[in-house]
Short mmCIF file of C-alpha atoms and ligand atoms in Angstrom, two decimals:
data_model
loop_
_atom_site.label_atom_id
_atom_site.label_comp_id
_atom_site.label_asym_id
_atom_site.label_seq_id
_atom_site.Cartn_x
_atom_site.Cartn_y
_atom_site.Cartn_z
CA MET J 29 -70.22 22.79 -27.76
CA LEU J 30 -68.16 25.38 -25.85
CA GLU J 31 -70.45 25.09 -22.89
CA GLU J 32 -69.92 21.32 -22.78
CA LEU J 33 -66.14 21.68 -22.96
CA LEU J 34 -66.07 24.23 -20.15
CA GLN J 35 -68.18 22.02 -17.94
CA LYS J 36 -65.97 19.01 -18.55
CA LEU J 37 -62.83 21.01 -17.74
CA GLN J 38 -64.37 22.25 -14.52
CA ALA J 39 -65.49 18.79 -13.52
CA ILE J 40 -62.02 17.33 -14.12
CA THR J 41 -60.39 20.17 -12.16
CA ALA J 42 -62.78 19.80 -9.24
CA ASP J 43 -62.33 16.05 -9.18
CA ALA J 44 -58.51 16.38 -9.25
CA LYS J 45 -58.52 18.94 -6.45
CA SER J 46 -60.63 16.82 -4.16
CA ALA J 47 -58.52 13.73 -4.88
CA LEU J 48 -55.36 15.73 -4.11
CA SER J 49 -56.65 17.07 -0.82
CA ALA J 50 -57.12 13.46 0.26
CA ALA J 51 -53.71 12.29 -1.11
CA SER J 52 -51.26 11.06 1.52
CA THR J 53 -48.35 9.60 -0.49
CA PRO J 54 -46.24 10.76 -3.45
CA ALA J 55 -47.79 7.85 -5.41
CA ASP J 56 -51.31 9.27 -4.84
CA VAL J 57 -50.17 12.60 -6.27
CA GLU J 58 -48.51 10.92 -9.23
CA ALA J 59 -51.72 8.99 -10.00
CA VAL J 60 -53.80 12.18 -10.12
CA LYS J 61 -51.23 13.80 -12.37
CA ASN J 62 -51.29 10.86 -14.77
CA ARG J 63 -55.05 10.68 -15.09
CA THR J 64 -55.44 14.44 -15.69
CA LEU J 65 -52.38 16.04 -17.29
CA GLY J 66 -50.65 12.81 -18.39
CA ARG J 67 -50.36 11.67 -21.98
CA ASN J 68 -53.53 9.59 -21.64
CA GLY J 69 -55.09 11.95 -19.10
CA ALA J 70 -58.59 13.44 -19.17
CA ILE J 71 -57.45 16.99 -20.04
CA THR J 72 -55.28 15.75 -22.86
CA ALA J 73 -58.19 13.69 -24.16
CA LEU J 74 -60.30 16.85 -24.51
CA SER J 75 -57.91 18.72 -26.80
CA PRO J 76 -59.36 17.31 -30.08
CA MET J 77 -62.63 19.12 -29.16
CA MET J 78 -60.77 22.42 -29.62
CA GLY J 79 -60.42 21.84 -33.33
CA LYS J 80 -64.13 21.36 -33.83
CA LEU J 81 -65.16 24.67 -32.19
CA PRO J 82 -66.33 27.67 -34.22
CA ALA J 83 -63.58 30.25 -34.57
CA GLU J 84 -65.14 32.78 -32.20
CA ASP J 85 -65.14 30.25 -29.32
CA LYS J 86 -61.52 29.18 -29.66
CA LYS J 87 -60.03 31.94 -27.53
CA ALA J 88 -62.35 31.26 -24.57
CA ALA J 89 -61.70 27.52 -24.85
CA GLY J 90 -57.92 28.04 -24.91
CA MET J 91 -58.09 30.16 -21.80
CA ALA J 92 -60.25 27.56 -20.06
CA PHE J 93 -57.72 24.83 -20.93
CA ASN J 94 -54.88 26.88 -19.51
CA GLU J 95 -56.81 27.70 -16.39
CA ALA J 96 -57.66 24.04 -15.81
CA LYS J 97 -54.06 22.94 -16.36
CA GLN J 98 -52.62 25.63 -14.09
CA GLY J 99 -55.23 24.93 -11.41
CA ILE J 100 -54.44 21.23 -11.38
CA GLN J 101 -50.68 21.85 -11.45
CA ALA J 102 -50.96 24.20 -8.46
CA ALA J 103 -52.98 21.61 -6.56
CA LEU J 104 -50.38 18.94 -7.43
CA ASN J 105 -47.56 21.14 -6.11
CA GLU J 106 -49.45 21.93 -2.97
CA ALA J 107 -50.19 18.27 -2.25
CA SER J 108 -46.53 17.27 -2.81
CA ALA J 109 -45.32 20.04 -0.50
CA ARG J 110 -47.78 19.00 2.20
CA ILE J 111 -46.71 15.34 1.99
CA ASN J 112 -42.99 16.18 2.08
CA GLU J 113 -43.40 18.44 5.05
CA LYS J 114 -45.21 15.73 6.97
CA LYS J 115 -42.44 13.23 6.12
CA ALA J 116 -39.79 15.65 7.42
CA GLU J 117 -41.70 16.11 10.67
CA GLU J 118 -41.94 12.37 11.19
CA ALA J 119 -38.24 11.69 10.44
CA PRO J 120 -35.96 11.41 13.51
CA ALA J 121 -34.43 14.74 14.38
CA VAL J 122 -30.77 15.28 13.40
CA ASP J 123 -28.71 16.42 16.35
CA VAL J 124 -26.23 18.74 14.67
CA THR J 125 -24.23 19.15 17.89
CA LEU J 126 -23.11 15.49 17.92
CA PRO J 127 -19.42 14.94 17.01
CA GLY J 128 -18.79 13.55 13.52
CA ARG J 129 -17.87 9.93 12.92
CA ALA J 130 -14.12 9.40 12.94
CA TRP J 131 -12.85 7.82 9.73
CA PRO J 132 -10.13 5.32 10.63
CA PHE J 133 -7.00 5.75 8.50
CA GLY J 134 -4.69 2.84 7.79
CA ARG J 135 -0.96 3.37 7.98
CA LYS J 136 2.19 1.68 6.79
CA HIS J 137 3.67 -1.13 8.84
CA PRO J 138 6.88 -0.03 10.63
CA ILE J 139 8.93 -2.48 8.53
CA SER J 140 7.48 -0.97 5.34
CA GLN J 141 8.38 2.46 6.68
CA THR J 142 11.96 1.29 7.24
CA ILE J 143 12.07 -0.13 3.71
CA ASP J 144 10.86 3.21 2.32
CA ALA J 145 13.39 5.17 4.40
CA CYS J 146 16.34 2.93 3.40
CA CYS J 147 15.41 2.86 -0.29
CA SER J 148 15.09 6.61 -0.32
CA ILE J 149 18.54 7.07 1.24
CA PHE J 150 20.14 4.68 -1.25
CA ARG J 151 18.18 6.18 -4.12
CA ARG J 152 19.84 9.51 -3.39
CA MET J 153 23.18 7.72 -3.79
CA GLY J 154 22.14 6.38 -7.20
CA PHE J 155 20.86 2.91 -6.23
CA ILE J 156 17.58 1.79 -7.73
CA ALA J 157 15.23 -0.51 -5.80
CA VAL J 158 14.36 -3.87 -7.36
CA SER J 159 12.59 -6.93 -6.04
CA GLY J 160 12.99 -10.66 -6.46
CA PRO J 161 10.94 -13.79 -5.79
CA GLU J 162 10.64 -15.27 -2.30
CA LEU J 163 10.37 -18.73 -3.81
CA GLU J 164 13.81 -19.52 -5.18
CA THR J 165 15.83 -22.34 -6.68
CA VAL J 166 18.87 -23.83 -4.99
CA TRP J 167 20.96 -22.41 -7.80
CA TYR J 168 20.03 -18.76 -7.19
CA ASN J 169 20.00 -18.99 -3.40
CA PHE J 170 23.20 -21.03 -2.96
CA ASP J 171 25.07 -22.38 -6.03
CA ALA J 172 25.43 -19.15 -8.00
CA LEU J 173 26.42 -17.38 -4.77
CA ASN J 174 29.37 -19.72 -4.45
CA ALA J 175 28.04 -21.50 -1.34
CA PRO J 176 30.01 -24.76 -0.97
CA ALA J 177 28.02 -27.96 -1.51
CA ASN J 178 28.36 -28.89 2.14
CA HIS J 179 27.52 -25.45 3.57
CA PRO J 180 25.41 -25.92 6.72
CA SER J 181 22.87 -23.25 5.68
CA ARG J 182 21.75 -25.58 2.86
CA ASP J 183 20.55 -28.13 5.42
CA PRO J 184 16.77 -28.71 5.66
CA GLN J 185 17.30 -28.05 9.37
CA ASP J 186 17.91 -24.41 8.44
CA THR J 187 16.10 -23.89 5.12
CA PHE J 188 12.48 -24.49 4.13
CA TYR J 189 12.39 -26.72 1.03
CA LEU J 190 9.37 -27.44 -1.16
CA PRO J 191 8.70 -31.04 -2.27
CA ASP J 192 9.84 -30.03 -5.79
CA GLY J 193 13.28 -28.98 -4.50
CA ARG J 194 12.72 -25.24 -4.58
CA LEU J 195 13.10 -23.27 -1.37
CA LEU J 196 11.98 -20.14 0.45
CA ARG J 197 14.95 -17.81 0.02
CA THR J 198 17.12 -17.55 3.11
CA GLN J 199 18.57 -14.18 2.09
CA THR J 200 18.02 -11.41 -0.47
CA SER J 201 21.41 -12.18 -2.09
CA PRO J 202 19.85 -14.23 -4.95
CA VAL J 203 18.55 -10.90 -6.26
CA GLN J 204 22.21 -10.00 -6.92
CA ILE J 205 22.40 -12.96 -9.31
CA ARG J 206 19.06 -12.21 -10.99
CA THR J 207 20.04 -8.57 -11.48
CA MET J 208 23.49 -9.28 -12.92
CA LEU J 209 22.14 -11.99 -15.25
CA GLY J 210 19.55 -9.50 -16.50
CA SER J 211 21.79 -6.50 -17.13
CA LYS J 212 25.26 -5.40 -18.10
CA PRO J 213 27.49 -3.44 -15.72
CA PRO J 214 27.37 -0.87 -14.25
CA VAL J 215 24.79 -2.14 -11.77
CA ARG J 216 23.66 -0.24 -8.70
CA ILE J 217 20.64 -1.73 -6.91
CA VAL J 218 19.11 -2.25 -3.51
CA SER J 219 16.56 -4.99 -2.95
CA PRO J 220 14.40 -5.16 0.17
CA GLY J 221 12.29 -8.22 0.87
CA ARG J 222 11.17 -11.10 3.01
CA CYS J 223 13.41 -14.05 3.81
CA TYR J 224 12.83 -17.34 5.61
CA ARG J 225 14.92 -19.46 7.91
CA ARG J 226 14.10 -22.41 10.06
CA ASP J 227 14.85 -20.67 13.35
CA THR J 228 13.10 -21.13 16.66
CA PRO J 229 11.23 -17.85 17.14
CA ASP J 230 12.43 -15.69 20.02
CA ALA J 231 12.85 -11.98 20.72
CA THR J 232 15.48 -11.56 17.98
CA HIS J 233 14.71 -14.42 15.54
CA GLY J 234 11.67 -15.26 13.46
CA VAL J 235 11.00 -17.83 10.73
CA HIS J 236 10.50 -14.93 8.41
CA PHE J 237 12.23 -11.57 8.48
CA HIS J 238 13.26 -8.84 6.09
CA GLN J 239 16.61 -7.98 4.57
CA LEU J 240 17.86 -5.27 2.33
CA GLU J 241 20.49 -6.23 -0.20
CA GLY J 242 22.80 -3.78 -1.93
CA LEU J 243 24.97 -4.36 -4.98
CA TYR J 244 27.28 -2.05 -6.89
CA ILE J 245 29.27 -3.31 -9.87
CA ASP J 246 31.38 -1.04 -12.05
CA LYS J 247 34.97 -0.42 -13.10
CA ASP J 248 37.35 0.44 -10.23
CA VAL J 249 34.99 -0.12 -7.28
CA SER J 250 36.90 -0.56 -4.03
CA LEU J 251 36.40 -1.42 -0.39
CA ALA J 252 36.75 2.31 0.32
CA ASP J 253 33.61 2.91 -1.78
CA LEU J 254 31.80 0.28 0.27
CA ARG J 255 32.91 1.94 3.49
CA SER J 256 31.84 5.43 2.45
CA THR J 257 28.49 4.18 1.15
CA ILE J 258 27.74 2.39 4.43
CA LEU J 259 28.92 5.36 6.49
CA LYS J 260 26.71 7.71 4.50
CA PHE J 261 23.76 5.38 4.98
CA ALA J 262 24.40 5.05 8.74
CA LYS J 263 24.49 8.82 9.18
CA GLU J 264 21.39 9.41 7.11
CA TYR J 265 19.43 6.72 8.93
CA PHE J 266 20.57 7.16 12.54
CA GLY J 267 22.14 10.61 12.72
CA THR J 268 25.37 12.41 11.95
CA ASP J 269 27.48 11.15 14.86
CA VAL J 270 27.22 7.45 14.06
CA LYS J 271 30.55 5.74 13.38
CA VAL J 272 31.11 2.60 11.30
CA ARG J 273 33.76 -0.06 11.75
CA MET J 274 34.52 -3.15 9.71
CA ARG J 275 35.68 -6.49 11.01
CA PRO J 276 36.93 -9.36 8.84
CA HIS J 277 34.33 -12.04 8.29
CA PHE J 278 33.43 -14.79 5.82
CA PHE J 279 30.69 -15.04 3.20
CA PRO J 280 31.03 -17.40 0.23
CA PHE J 281 29.89 -14.70 -2.23
CA THR J 282 32.25 -11.91 -1.12
CA GLU J 283 36.02 -11.74 -0.84
CA PRO J 284 37.20 -10.10 1.29
CA SER J 285 34.12 -10.17 3.53
CA VAL J 286 33.41 -7.88 6.42
CA GLU J 287 30.92 -7.42 9.18
CA CYS J 288 29.93 -3.76 9.62
CA ASP J 289 29.25 -2.44 13.10
CA PHE J 290 27.62 0.92 13.86
CA SER J 291 28.54 2.76 17.05
CA CYS J 292 25.72 2.08 19.52
CA VAL J 293 22.78 4.37 18.75
CA MET J 294 21.41 3.90 22.27
CA CYS J 295 24.42 4.99 24.35
CA GLY J 296 26.46 6.79 21.70
CA GLY J 297 29.25 4.21 22.07
CA LYS J 298 29.76 4.49 25.83
CA GLY J 299 28.43 0.99 26.46
CA CYS J 300 24.96 -0.14 27.52
CA ARG J 301 22.72 -3.17 27.75
CA VAL J 302 21.74 -3.04 24.05
CA CYS J 303 25.36 -3.11 22.81
CA LYS J 304 26.37 -5.46 25.62
CA ASN J 305 28.75 -2.78 26.86
CA SER J 306 30.85 -2.95 23.71
CA GLY J 307 29.73 0.40 22.31
CA TRP J 308 29.12 -1.28 18.91
CA LEU J 309 26.16 -2.90 17.18
CA GLU J 310 26.52 -5.59 14.52
CA ILE J 311 24.42 -4.32 11.63
CA MET J 312 25.37 -5.87 8.32
CA GLY J 313 27.37 -8.30 6.27
CA ALA J 314 29.25 -6.97 3.28
CA GLY J 315 32.27 -7.40 1.08
CA MET J 316 33.74 -7.24 -2.40
CA VAL J 317 31.83 -9.48 -4.76
CA ASN J 318 33.72 -12.74 -5.17
CA PRO J 319 35.20 -13.13 -8.70
CA ALA J 320 33.66 -16.62 -8.77
CA VAL J 321 30.19 -15.03 -8.48
CA LEU J 322 30.98 -12.55 -11.25
CA ARG J 323 32.02 -15.44 -13.50
CA ASN J 324 28.80 -17.33 -12.66
CA VAL J 325 26.77 -14.49 -14.18
CA GLY J 326 29.06 -13.98 -17.18
CA TYR J 327 30.87 -10.87 -15.96
CA ASP J 328 34.64 -10.58 -16.41
CA PRO J 329 36.29 -10.02 -12.98
CA GLU J 330 39.29 -8.48 -14.77
CA GLU J 331 37.00 -5.82 -16.22
CA VAL J 332 34.57 -5.03 -13.40
CA GLN J 333 34.29 -5.54 -9.69
CA GLY J 334 32.03 -4.31 -6.95
CA PHE J 335 30.68 -4.58 -3.47
CA ALA J 336 27.59 -6.09 -1.89
CA PHE J 337 25.97 -5.73 1.49
CA GLY J 338 22.95 -7.07 3.28
CA PHE J 339 21.24 -6.29 6.55
CA GLY J 340 18.18 -7.15 8.60
CA LEU J 341 15.37 -4.61 8.55
CA GLU J 342 13.76 -5.81 11.78
CA ARG J 343 16.95 -5.05 13.69
CA LEU J 344 17.24 -1.59 12.17
CA THR J 345 13.62 -0.80 13.00
CA MET J 346 14.02 -2.12 16.55
CA LEU J 347 17.07 0.07 17.14
CA LYS J 348 15.40 3.14 15.72
CA HIS J 349 12.19 2.78 17.73
CA ARG J 350 13.65 1.03 20.81
CA ILE J 351 11.63 -2.13 20.36
CA ASN J 352 12.99 -5.16 22.18
CA ASP J 353 11.01 -8.06 20.69
CA LEU J 354 10.57 -8.57 16.95
CA ARG J 355 7.57 -10.87 17.38
CA ILE J 356 5.49 -7.74 17.86
CA PHE J 357 5.97 -6.90 14.14
CA SER J 358 3.80 -9.84 13.08
CA ASP J 359 1.27 -9.86 15.94
CA ASN J 360 -1.03 -7.49 14.06
CA ASP J 361 -1.81 -5.63 17.28
CA LEU J 362 -3.35 -2.30 16.34
CA ARG J 363 -2.31 -0.73 19.65
CA PHE J 364 1.30 -1.26 18.53
CA LEU J 365 0.85 -0.49 14.83
CA LYS J 366 -1.07 2.74 15.49
CA GLN J 367 2.01 4.28 17.10
CA PHE J 368 3.78 4.56 13.73
N1 LIG O 423 23.33 -12.55 2.67
C1 LIG O 423 24.10 -12.32 3.86
C2 LIG O 423 23.32 -12.82 5.07
O1 LIG O 423 22.15 -13.14 4.95
C3 LIG O 423 24.41 -10.86 4.05
C4 LIG O 423 25.35 -10.34 3.01
C5 LIG O 423 24.87 -9.78 1.86
C6 LIG O 423 26.74 -10.42 3.18
C7 LIG O 423 25.74 -9.26 0.90
C8 LIG O 423 27.60 -9.93 2.24
C9 LIG O 423 27.11 -9.36 1.10
O2 LIG O 423 23.83 -12.89 6.15
#
């Protein structure tokens, strides 16, 4: 009985070893493992014989089992190592001296960078940034802002209308209305965003462009507050020696209305091509919110008042980076965009 068991173990071991020396793939090795040491393998199948042996033979049989198992396991390991080594030799060599692959990073569009910079300056002055829809109704874009019924900007020549009567907002000012309708004073917001006008595209006009709107409503807000806010912004954005001047203007939603000029950031006010030798750059529209607008949103003009301003972000970006054609902002040319 013992003799028979020992012979069988030896035969299985010898058979496994010769099969492994001929193995050339990991699957060959796996197959030998399964048919010897596996759950239904030949060695496993012999274990019931152990129980039937006389007690004095059990020790020898146990040792023979262990020897067979260890022998086969060693041959399995050896075959796997040999196959892996061969695979490594056949694989193409890695040239560790080659430079790594550059990972291209995206970056923010220059207009987005201007938006971030402006919002951060105004945030430090207590303004929070909000956004509004680009698709607007006539009421938000014109009526509530006190635009007269015959105002030329309402004309389909100038404004993109949808068949249902809605329009692509021509300015960020409707966000003033949305904000005031949605909250009680005090209100202190800025709102950057895209606007649309039916202009013929050229170096300084596009059918879409970006504005940043500002609105401050509280008790006792004056034109002097507007002036100091704009001056602070100008200095933060362009540098400490920028000056601001206000000229009378007209907007339906502000009274009085002003146009704010910054001293020319190119020539420092001496006069150059960019400022057409005037020393000043027209930057933004602004004014004290018209009492009619305050009434349209349910505010009492006797109780609160405030100022609003709005400016073009393309122009600001062009001045800062000395860009002379705004069409380049929407060309999607990586050679341009990568410079920011
Ligand atoms: N909405 C005006 C424009 O597009 C700018 C503006 C905003 C003027 C706020 C006054 C107050 O020209």
